[in-house]
Coordinates of C-alpha atoms and ligand atoms in Angstrom, one line a residue:
M1 CA -7.2 26.3 5.3
V2 CA -7.2 25.9 1.6
V3 CA -6.0 22.8 -0.2
S4 CA -6.2 22.8 -4.0
Y5 CA -7.4 19.8 -5.6
T6 CA -6.4 19.1 -9.2
H7 CA -8.9 16.2 -9.9
D8 CA -12.4 15.2 -9.8
V9 CA -14.7 13.4 -7.4
A10 CA -12.5 10.3 -7.4
N11 CA -9.5 12.3 -6.0
A12 CA -7.5 10.0 -3.5
Y13 CA -6.3 13.1 -1.7
Q14 CA -9.8 14.4 -1.1
N15 CA -10.6 10.9 0.2
A16 CA -7.6 10.8 2.6
L17 CA -8.4 14.3 3.9
A18 CA -12.1 13.4 4.4
Q19 CA -11.0 10.3 6.4
Y20 CA -8.7 12.2 8.5
D21 CA -11.3 15.0 9.3
R22 CA -13.8 12.3 10.1
A23 CA -11.4 10.6 12.7
V24 CA -10.3 14.0 14.1
R25 CA -13.9 15.0 14.7
K26 CA -14.2 12.1 17.1
M27 CA -11.1 12.9 19.0
N28 CA -10.2 15.5 21.4
L29 CA -7.2 17.0 19.6
D30 CA -5.5 20.3 20.0
E31 CA -6.5 22.2 16.9
N32 CA -3.0 23.3 16.1
I33 CA -1.8 19.8 16.2
A34 CA -4.7 18.7 14.0
E35 CA -4.0 21.4 11.5
Y36 CA -0.3 20.6 11.2
M37 CA -0.8 16.9 10.7
R38 CA -3.2 17.6 8.0
W39 CA -0.4 18.9 5.7
P40 CA 2.4 17.3 3.8
R41 CA 5.8 18.4 5.1
R42 CA 7.7 18.4 1.7
E43 CA 6.7 18.0 -2.0
F44 CA 9.1 17.5 -4.7
T45 CA 8.4 17.5 -8.3
V46 CA 11.0 16.7 -11.0
N47 CA 10.9 16.7 -14.7
F48 CA 13.8 14.6 -16.2
P49 CA 14.9 13.3 -19.5
V50 CA 15.3 9.6 -20.4
R51 CA 16.9 8.3 -23.6
R52 CA 14.7 5.7 -25.3
D53 CA 16.3 2.7 -27.1
D54 CA 15.8 4.5 -30.5
G55 CA 17.9 7.4 -29.4
R56 CA 15.1 9.9 -28.8
I57 CA 15.0 11.8 -25.5
E58 CA 11.6 11.8 -23.8
M59 CA 10.8 14.0 -20.7
F60 CA 9.1 12.4 -17.6
T61 CA 7.6 13.8 -14.4
G62 CA 8.2 12.2 -11.0
Y63 CA 7.2 13.2 -7.4
R64 CA 8.2 12.4 -3.9
V65 CA 6.1 13.7 -0.9
H66 CA 7.2 13.4 2.8
H67 CA 3.9 13.7 4.6
N68 CA 5.1 13.6 8.3
T69 CA 8.3 12.8 9.9
V70 CA 7.5 13.2 13.6
L71 CA 8.0 9.5 14.4
G72 CA 11.1 9.0 12.4
P73 CA 12.4 8.8 8.8
S74 CA 9.8 8.7 6.2
K75 CA 8.9 5.4 4.6
G76 CA 6.9 4.8 1.4
G77 CA 6.8 3.1 -2.0
I78 CA 7.4 4.4 -5.5
R79 CA 4.8 3.9 -8.0
Y80 CA 5.2 3.7 -11.9
S81 CA 1.8 4.5 -13.5
T82 CA 0.2 6.8 -16.0
A83 CA -2.4 7.7 -13.3
V84 CA 0.1 9.1 -11.0
T85 CA -0.7 12.7 -9.9
L86 CA 0.7 14.8 -7.2
D87 CA -2.6 14.5 -5.4
E88 CA -2.4 10.8 -5.5
V89 CA 1.1 10.9 -4.1
R90 CA 0.0 13.1 -1.5
A91 CA -2.7 10.8 -0.4
L92 CA -0.6 7.8 -0.4
A93 CA 2.1 9.6 1.7
M94 CA -0.5 10.7 4.2
W95 CA -1.8 7.0 4.5
M96 CA 1.8 5.9 5.0
T97 CA 2.0 8.2 8.0
W98 CA -1.0 6.7 9.7
K99 CA -0.1 3.1 8.7
C100 CA 3.3 3.3 10.2
A101 CA 1.9 4.9 13.3
L102 CA -0.9 2.3 13.6
V103 CA 1.6 -0.6 13.6
N104 CA 4.0 1.3 15.8
L105 CA 7.0 1.5 13.5
P106 CA 9.5 4.4 14.1
Y107 CA 8.6 5.9 10.7
G108 CA 6.9 8.8 9.2
G109 CA 5.1 8.6 5.8
A110 CA 6.1 9.2 2.3
K111 CA 5.4 8.2 -1.3
G112 CA 6.8 8.7 -4.6
G113 CA 5.7 8.2 -8.3
V114 CA 6.6 8.6 -11.8
I115 CA 4.0 9.2 -14.5
V116 CA 4.9 6.4 -16.9
E117 CA 3.5 3.2 -18.4
P118 CA 6.3 0.6 -17.2
K119 CA 5.0 -2.0 -19.6
G120 CA 5.6 0.2 -22.5
M121 CA 9.3 0.4 -21.8
S122 CA 12.1 -2.0 -22.3
Q123 CA 14.2 -3.1 -19.2
A124 CA 17.1 -0.8 -20.4
E125 CA 14.8 2.2 -20.7
L126 CA 13.2 1.4 -17.3
E127 CA 16.7 1.2 -15.7
R128 CA 17.6 4.6 -17.2
L129 CA 14.3 6.1 -15.9
T130 CA 14.8 4.7 -12.5
R131 CA 18.5 5.8 -12.1
R132 CA 17.8 9.2 -13.3
Y133 CA 14.7 9.7 -10.9
T134 CA 16.8 8.3 -8.1
S135 CA 19.8 10.8 -8.8
E136 CA 17.2 13.6 -8.7
L137 CA 15.8 12.2 -5.3
I138 CA 19.3 12.1 -3.7
P139 CA 19.0 15.2 -1.6
L140 CA 15.8 13.8 -0.1
I141 CA 16.4 10.1 0.6
S142 CA 18.8 8.3 2.9
P143 CA 18.7 5.4 5.4
Q144 CA 18.0 8.1 8.2
M145 CA 15.7 10.5 6.1
D146 CA 13.5 8.6 3.7
I147 CA 13.5 5.0 2.7
P148 CA 11.7 4.1 -0.7
A149 CA 10.0 0.7 -1.3
P150 CA 8.1 -1.0 -4.3
D151 CA 4.6 -0.1 -5.2
M152 CA 2.4 -0.5 -8.3
G153 CA 4.5 -0.9 -11.4
T154 CA 7.8 -1.2 -9.4
G155 CA 9.5 -4.3 -7.8
P156 CA 12.7 -5.8 -6.5
Q157 CA 14.7 -4.9 -9.8
T158 CA 13.7 -1.3 -9.5
M159 CA 14.8 -1.2 -5.9
A160 CA 18.2 -2.9 -6.9
W161 CA 18.7 0.0 -9.3
I162 CA 17.8 2.6 -6.7
M163 CA 20.2 1.0 -4.2
D164 CA 22.9 0.8 -6.9
T165 CA 22.6 4.4 -8.0
Y166 CA 22.5 5.8 -4.5
S167 CA 25.5 3.6 -3.5
M168 CA 27.5 4.8 -6.6
T169 CA 26.7 8.3 -5.7
V170 CA 27.9 8.2 -2.1
G171 CA 30.9 5.9 -3.0
Y172 CA 29.9 2.9 -0.8
S173 CA 27.1 0.2 -0.6
V174 CA 24.1 1.3 1.3
P175 CA 21.6 -1.5 1.4
A176 CA 19.3 0.2 3.9
I177 CA 18.5 3.0 1.4
V178 CA 15.5 0.9 0.0
T179 CA 13.4 -2.1 1.2
G180 CA 11.9 -4.7 -1.1
K181 CA 15.2 -5.4 -2.6
P182 CA 16.3 -8.7 -4.0
I183 CA 17.6 -11.1 -1.2
N184 CA 21.1 -11.4 -2.5
I185 CA 21.7 -7.6 -2.1
G186 CA 20.2 -7.2 1.4
G187 CA 16.5 -7.9 0.9
S188 CA 14.6 -9.7 3.6
L189 CA 13.2 -13.1 3.4
G190 CA 9.4 -12.9 3.3
R191 CA 9.1 -9.3 2.1
N192 CA 7.7 -10.2 -1.2
E193 CA 4.8 -12.2 0.2
A194 CA 4.4 -9.9 3.3
T195 CA 1.6 -7.6 2.1
G196 CA -0.6 -10.2 0.7
R197 CA 0.1 -12.5 3.7
G198 CA -0.7 -9.7 6.0
V199 CA -4.0 -9.1 4.2
I200 CA -5.0 -12.7 5.0
I201 CA -3.9 -12.5 8.6
C202 CA -6.2 -9.5 9.0
M203 CA -9.1 -11.3 7.3
I204 CA -8.6 -14.3 9.7
E205 CA -8.6 -12.0 12.7
A206 CA -11.9 -10.5 11.5
L207 CA -13.4 -13.8 10.8
K208 CA -12.4 -15.1 14.3
R209 CA -14.1 -12.2 15.9
Q210 CA -17.3 -12.9 14.0
G211 CA -17.1 -16.7 14.9
L212 CA -16.5 -17.6 11.5
A213 CA -12.9 -18.8 11.7
N214 CA -13.6 -22.3 10.6
K215 CA -16.5 -21.8 8.1
P216 CA -16.0 -22.1 4.4
M217 CA -15.2 -18.7 2.8
K218 CA -15.5 -17.7 -0.7
I219 CA -13.1 -14.8 -1.6
A220 CA -12.9 -12.6 -4.6
I221 CA -9.7 -10.6 -5.2
Q222 CA -9.2 -7.6 -7.5
G223 CA -5.6 -7.0 -8.5
F224 CA -3.1 -10.0 -9.2
G225 CA 0.2 -8.1 -8.7
N226 CA 2.3 -8.4 -5.6
V227 CA -0.5 -8.0 -3.2
G228 CA -3.4 -9.8 -4.9
S229 CA -1.5 -12.8 -6.2
N230 CA 0.4 -13.4 -2.8
A231 CA -3.0 -12.8 -0.9
A232 CA -4.7 -15.4 -3.3
L233 CA -1.9 -18.0 -2.8
Y234 CA -1.8 -17.8 0.9
A235 CA -5.6 -17.9 1.2
Y236 CA -5.5 -21.0 -1.2
E237 CA -2.8 -22.6 0.9
L238 CA -4.8 -22.2 4.1
G239 CA -7.8 -23.8 2.5
F240 CA -10.1 -20.9 1.6
T241 CA -11.9 -20.8 -1.7
V242 CA -10.7 -18.1 -4.0
I243 CA -13.5 -17.8 -6.5
A244 CA -12.3 -14.8 -8.6
V245 CA -9.1 -12.9 -9.5
S246 CA -8.5 -10.0 -11.7
D247 CA -5.8 -7.6 -13.2
V248 CA -6.1 -4.4 -15.1
N249 CA -7.5 -6.2 -18.2
G250 CA -10.3 -8.2 -16.4
G251 CA -10.6 -11.4 -14.4
I252 CA -11.5 -14.9 -14.2
Y253 CA -14.4 -16.5 -12.1
N254 CA -15.3 -20.1 -11.0
E255 CA -18.0 -20.3 -8.1
N256 CA -16.3 -23.5 -6.8
G257 CA -12.9 -22.0 -6.6
L258 CA -9.8 -21.5 -8.6
D259 CA -6.6 -23.6 -8.5
I260 CA -4.4 -20.6 -7.6
P261 CA -0.9 -22.3 -8.2
A262 CA -2.3 -23.2 -11.7
V263 CA -3.7 -19.6 -12.2
L264 CA -0.1 -18.3 -11.3
Q265 CA 1.4 -20.7 -13.9
H266 CA -1.1 -19.6 -16.5
Y267 CA -0.5 -15.9 -15.7
K268 CA 3.3 -16.4 -16.2
T269 CA 3.0 -18.3 -19.5
N270 CA 0.3 -16.1 -21.1
R271 CA 0.8 -12.7 -19.2
K272 CA -3.0 -12.5 -18.9
L273 CA -5.7 -14.2 -16.8
E274 CA -8.2 -14.5 -19.7
N275 CA -9.3 -17.9 -20.8
F276 CA -8.0 -19.8 -17.8
P277 CA -9.5 -23.4 -18.2
G278 CA -12.6 -24.0 -16.3
A279 CA -13.2 -20.4 -15.4
D280 CA -15.4 -17.6 -17.0
N281 CA -14.0 -14.3 -18.0
I282 CA -15.4 -11.4 -16.1
S283 CA -14.7 -7.7 -15.9
N284 CA -13.3 -5.7 -12.8
E285 CA -16.7 -4.2 -12.4
E286 CA -18.4 -7.7 -12.2
L287 CA -15.8 -9.0 -9.8
L288 CA -16.4 -6.4 -7.2
V289 CA -20.1 -7.2 -7.2
L290 CA -19.8 -11.2 -7.3
P291 CA -21.7 -13.2 -4.6
C292 CA -18.8 -14.0 -2.2
D293 CA -18.1 -13.8 1.6
V294 CA -15.0 -11.6 1.4
L295 CA -13.8 -9.1 -1.1
L296 CA -10.1 -8.1 -1.2
P297 CA -9.7 -5.0 -3.4
S298 CA -6.0 -5.2 -4.1
A299 CA -5.4 -3.2 -7.2
M300 CA -5.6 0.5 -6.7
E301 CA -7.7 3.4 -5.2
N302 CA -11.3 4.4 -5.8
Q303 CA -12.6 1.1 -7.0
I304 CA -15.7 0.9 -4.6
T305 CA -17.5 4.0 -5.0
E306 CA -21.1 5.4 -4.5
R307 CA -21.8 3.8 -7.9
N308 CA -21.3 0.2 -6.9
A309 CA -21.2 0.0 -3.0
G310 CA -24.9 -0.8 -2.9
Q311 CA -24.3 -3.8 -5.1
V312 CA -21.4 -5.4 -3.2
K313 CA -22.5 -8.8 -2.0
A314 CA -19.5 -9.5 0.2
K315 CA -20.1 -9.2 3.9
M316 CA -16.5 -8.2 4.6
I317 CA -14.0 -6.2 2.6
V318 CA -10.4 -6.3 3.5
E319 CA -8.4 -3.7 1.7
G320 CA -5.3 -5.0 0.1
A321 CA -4.9 -1.9 -1.9
N322 CA -4.5 1.7 -0.5
G323 CA -7.7 3.7 -0.7
P324 CA -9.9 1.3 -2.7
T325 CA -13.1 2.6 -1.1
T326 CA -14.2 6.2 -1.2
T327 CA -15.8 8.0 1.8
E328 CA -19.1 7.9 0.2
A329 CA -19.0 4.3 -0.4
D330 CA -17.8 3.8 3.2
D331 CA -21.1 5.3 4.3
I332 CA -23.2 3.2 2.1
L333 CA -21.3 -0.1 3.2
N334 CA -21.3 0.9 6.9
E335 CA -25.0 1.4 6.7
R336 CA -25.5 -2.0 5.0
G337 CA -23.5 -3.7 7.7
V338 CA -20.5 -4.6 5.7
L339 CA -17.4 -4.9 7.8
I340 CA -14.4 -3.0 6.2
I341 CA -10.8 -3.8 7.4
P342 CA -9.1 -0.6 6.3
D343 CA -6.0 -0.4 4.2
I344 CA -3.7 1.2 6.8
L345 CA -4.2 -2.0 8.8
A346 CA -5.0 -4.7 6.2
N347 CA -1.9 -4.0 3.9
A348 CA 0.6 -3.1 6.6
G349 CA 2.3 -6.3 6.4
G350 CA 4.5 -4.8 3.6
V351 CA 5.9 -2.0 5.6
I352 CA 6.2 -4.1 8.6
V353 CA 8.6 -6.4 6.9
S354 CA 10.2 -3.5 5.1
Y355 CA 11.0 -2.4 8.7
F356 CA 12.5 -5.6 9.3
E357 CA 14.6 -5.4 6.2
W358 CA 15.9 -2.1 7.2
V359 CA 16.7 -3.2 10.8
Q360 CA 18.5 -6.3 9.2
D361 CA 20.5 -4.2 6.8
I362 CA 21.5 -1.6 9.5
Q363 CA 22.7 -4.5 11.8
S364 CA 24.1 -6.6 9.0
F365 CA 22.4 -9.6 10.7
F366 CA 19.8 -11.5 8.8
W367 CA 16.9 -13.4 10.1
D368 CA 15.2 -16.6 8.8
V369 CA 11.8 -16.6 7.3
E370 CA 10.1 -18.2 10.2
E371 CA 11.3 -15.1 12.4
V372 CA 10.0 -12.6 9.8
Y373 CA 6.6 -14.4 9.7
R374 CA 6.4 -14.7 13.5
Q375 CA 7.1 -11.0 14.2
L376 CA 4.8 -10.0 11.3
Q377 CA 2.0 -11.9 12.8
R378 CA 2.7 -10.7 16.2
I379 CA 2.7 -6.9 15.2
L380 CA -0.4 -7.2 12.9
V381 CA -2.5 -9.1 15.4
K382 CA -1.6 -6.5 18.1
A383 CA -2.6 -3.7 15.8
Y384 CA -5.8 -5.3 14.9
D385 CA -6.5 -5.8 18.6
N386 CA -5.7 -2.1 19.4
T387 CA -8.0 -1.0 16.4
A388 CA -10.9 -3.2 17.4
A389 CA -10.7 -1.9 21.0
M390 CA -10.7 1.7 19.8
A391 CA -13.8 0.8 17.6
E392 CA -15.5 -0.6 20.5
K393 CA -14.7 2.1 22.9
H394 CA -15.8 5.0 20.7
K395 CA -18.5 3.0 18.7
V396 CA -17.0 3.7 15.4
D397 CA -16.0 1.7 12.3
M398 CA -12.7 0.1 11.9
R399 CA -11.4 2.7 9.3
T400 CA -12.1 5.6 11.9
A401 CA -10.7 3.5 14.8
A402 CA -7.5 2.8 12.8
Q403 CA -7.1 6.5 11.8
M404 CA -7.9 7.7 15.5
T405 CA -5.2 5.2 16.9
A406 CA -2.5 6.3 14.3
I407 CA -3.4 10.0 14.6
Q408 CA -3.2 10.0 18.3
R409 CA 0.2 8.4 18.3
V410 CA 1.6 11.1 16.0
A411 CA -0.2 13.8 18.0
D412 CA 1.3 12.5 21.2
A413 CA 4.9 12.5 19.7
L414 CA 4.4 16.0 18.3
N415 CA 3.2 17.1 21.6
T416 CA 6.3 15.7 23.3
R417 CA 8.7 17.1 20.6
G418 CA 7.0 20.5 20.4
F419 CA 6.7 22.8 17.5
Y420 CA 10.1 24.0 16.1
P421 CA 11.5 26.6 16.8
Ligands
NAD501 P1 1.3 -4.4 -8.7 O1 1.8 -3.5 -9.8 O2 2.2 -5.5 -8.3 O3 0.0 -5.0 -8.9 C1 -1.2 -4.2 -9.3 C2 -2.3 -5.1 -10.0 O4 -3.4 -4.2 -10.0 C3 -1.9 -5.7 -11.2 O5 -2.6 -7.0 -11.2 C4 -2.7 -4.7 -12.2 O6 -3.0 -5.4 -13.3 C5 -3.9 -4.3 -11.4 N1 -4.5 -3.1 -11.8 C6 -3.9 -2.0 -12.2 N2 -4.8 -1.1 -12.5 C7 -6.0 -1.6 -12.3 C8 -7.3 -1.1 -12.5 N3 -7.6 0.1 -13.0 N4 -8.3 -2.0 -12.3 C9 -8.0 -3.2 -11.9 N5 -6.8 -3.7 -11.7 C10 -5.9 -2.9 -11.9 O7 1.1 -3.4 -7.4 P2 0.9 -3.9 -5.8 O8 2.4 -3.8 -5.2 O9 0.2 -5.3 -5.9 O10 0.0 -2.9 -5.4 C11 -1.4 -2.9 -5.4 C12 -2.1 -2.1 -4.4 O11 -1.7 -2.5 -3.1 C13 -1.7 -0.7 -4.5 O12 -2.7 0.2 -4.0 C14 -0.5 -0.4 -3.6 O13 -0.4 0.9 -3.1 C15 -1.1 -1.3 -2.5 N6 0.1 -1.6 -1.5 C16 1.2 -2.4 -2.0 C17 2.1 -2.8 -1.1 C18 3.3 -3.6 -1.6 O14 4.0 -4.2 -0.7 N7 3.5 -3.9 -2.9 C19 2.0 -2.6 0.3 C20 0.9 -1.9 0.8 C21 0.0 -1.5 -0.2

């Protein structure tokens, strides 16, 4: 088969396909099923106008890809970034398929994106862009078909606009159309913190298995958005030493640990991490190779590559972001004995609590936060156990084991359903 690549070596879709092929080679899969699961089911591209505040009309391009819907409606975030490409959205949609299957949610995988720099727009412009993009997506989304959520550059307010636009179009309120909404319109308690919290839950599971659960740990975190900042705060609250954090403009470092609540306050006030009292300013490149025990790449894909994998000092990498490590870097790190807890496991906390939100919206019955955290912990630890058992059984790394577990679940369901017609 031929898949066209529109980008260079650091193409996330090539990475997703290479990971898939690597896992499939270790499995005993029917080749028709393996070929089917390699392809995105639907790909949607839309070019649409947005009125800027000065009256100009500007054209934007957006995507939504449904990768696989064998296990249920597709689920996946919407990203606003100038780096969005169709290949990136395809990769992220494919990873969502495996992530949902790995943690046993009744969902397929999807992803969306708009090529835009959200920080370069006013709130009113962002609202118009979101509402127009949503109205273009109407034939593709519904609580039974495809349920969007936040990703890089989007958040609860974006989800509120999507929910309102969809609801206005169909004529009644449909909270279950998106997850990651504000609490007062049907969002779930604990959703905002879920991904970062899940990253730390997975890190602790890994440390336990290495007999390091109660040892002091130095953690470096790339990305200080939803995932990175919540992971940093939860790790800090649990008594871990967070020595470095960064955002797109660079990071800060103190080998003795950062006071994360104070860093959050500094970031809120100054809108940058730079010049935090008592810390050194560092670049993202420096952060990734700092002396530390655990590295949490929690910003975006293709950050650990063959160029820097040899210099990573951490003994463990827990992937808060999707696709932060390329296949070439995986090989180098595996060779060096660095344990990688893969994205589809490590950052699955977000989609798990998104699933809880969808269930709560459909039932119109809302849980308290303790119940959300209890169920999140239960599902993630079980997925970790299953992945570790698969890795042990087949003598493969955790990424391959996670992919194998997920691919097998989708393959089994496809086998049961059969190929239509
Ligand atoms: P976000 O927009 O809230 O934060 C992204 C962070 O990364 C920001 O601090 C930003 O400054 C930084 N960043 C952006 N480009 C960068 C670059 N080139 N170098 C270094 N830092 C950069 O996004 P988020 O929701 O925290 O998502 C981060 C990652 O986690 C993405 O890969 C996303 O797909 C993944 N993820 C998010 C969720 C979720 O629930 N939000 C769930 C699963 C996975």
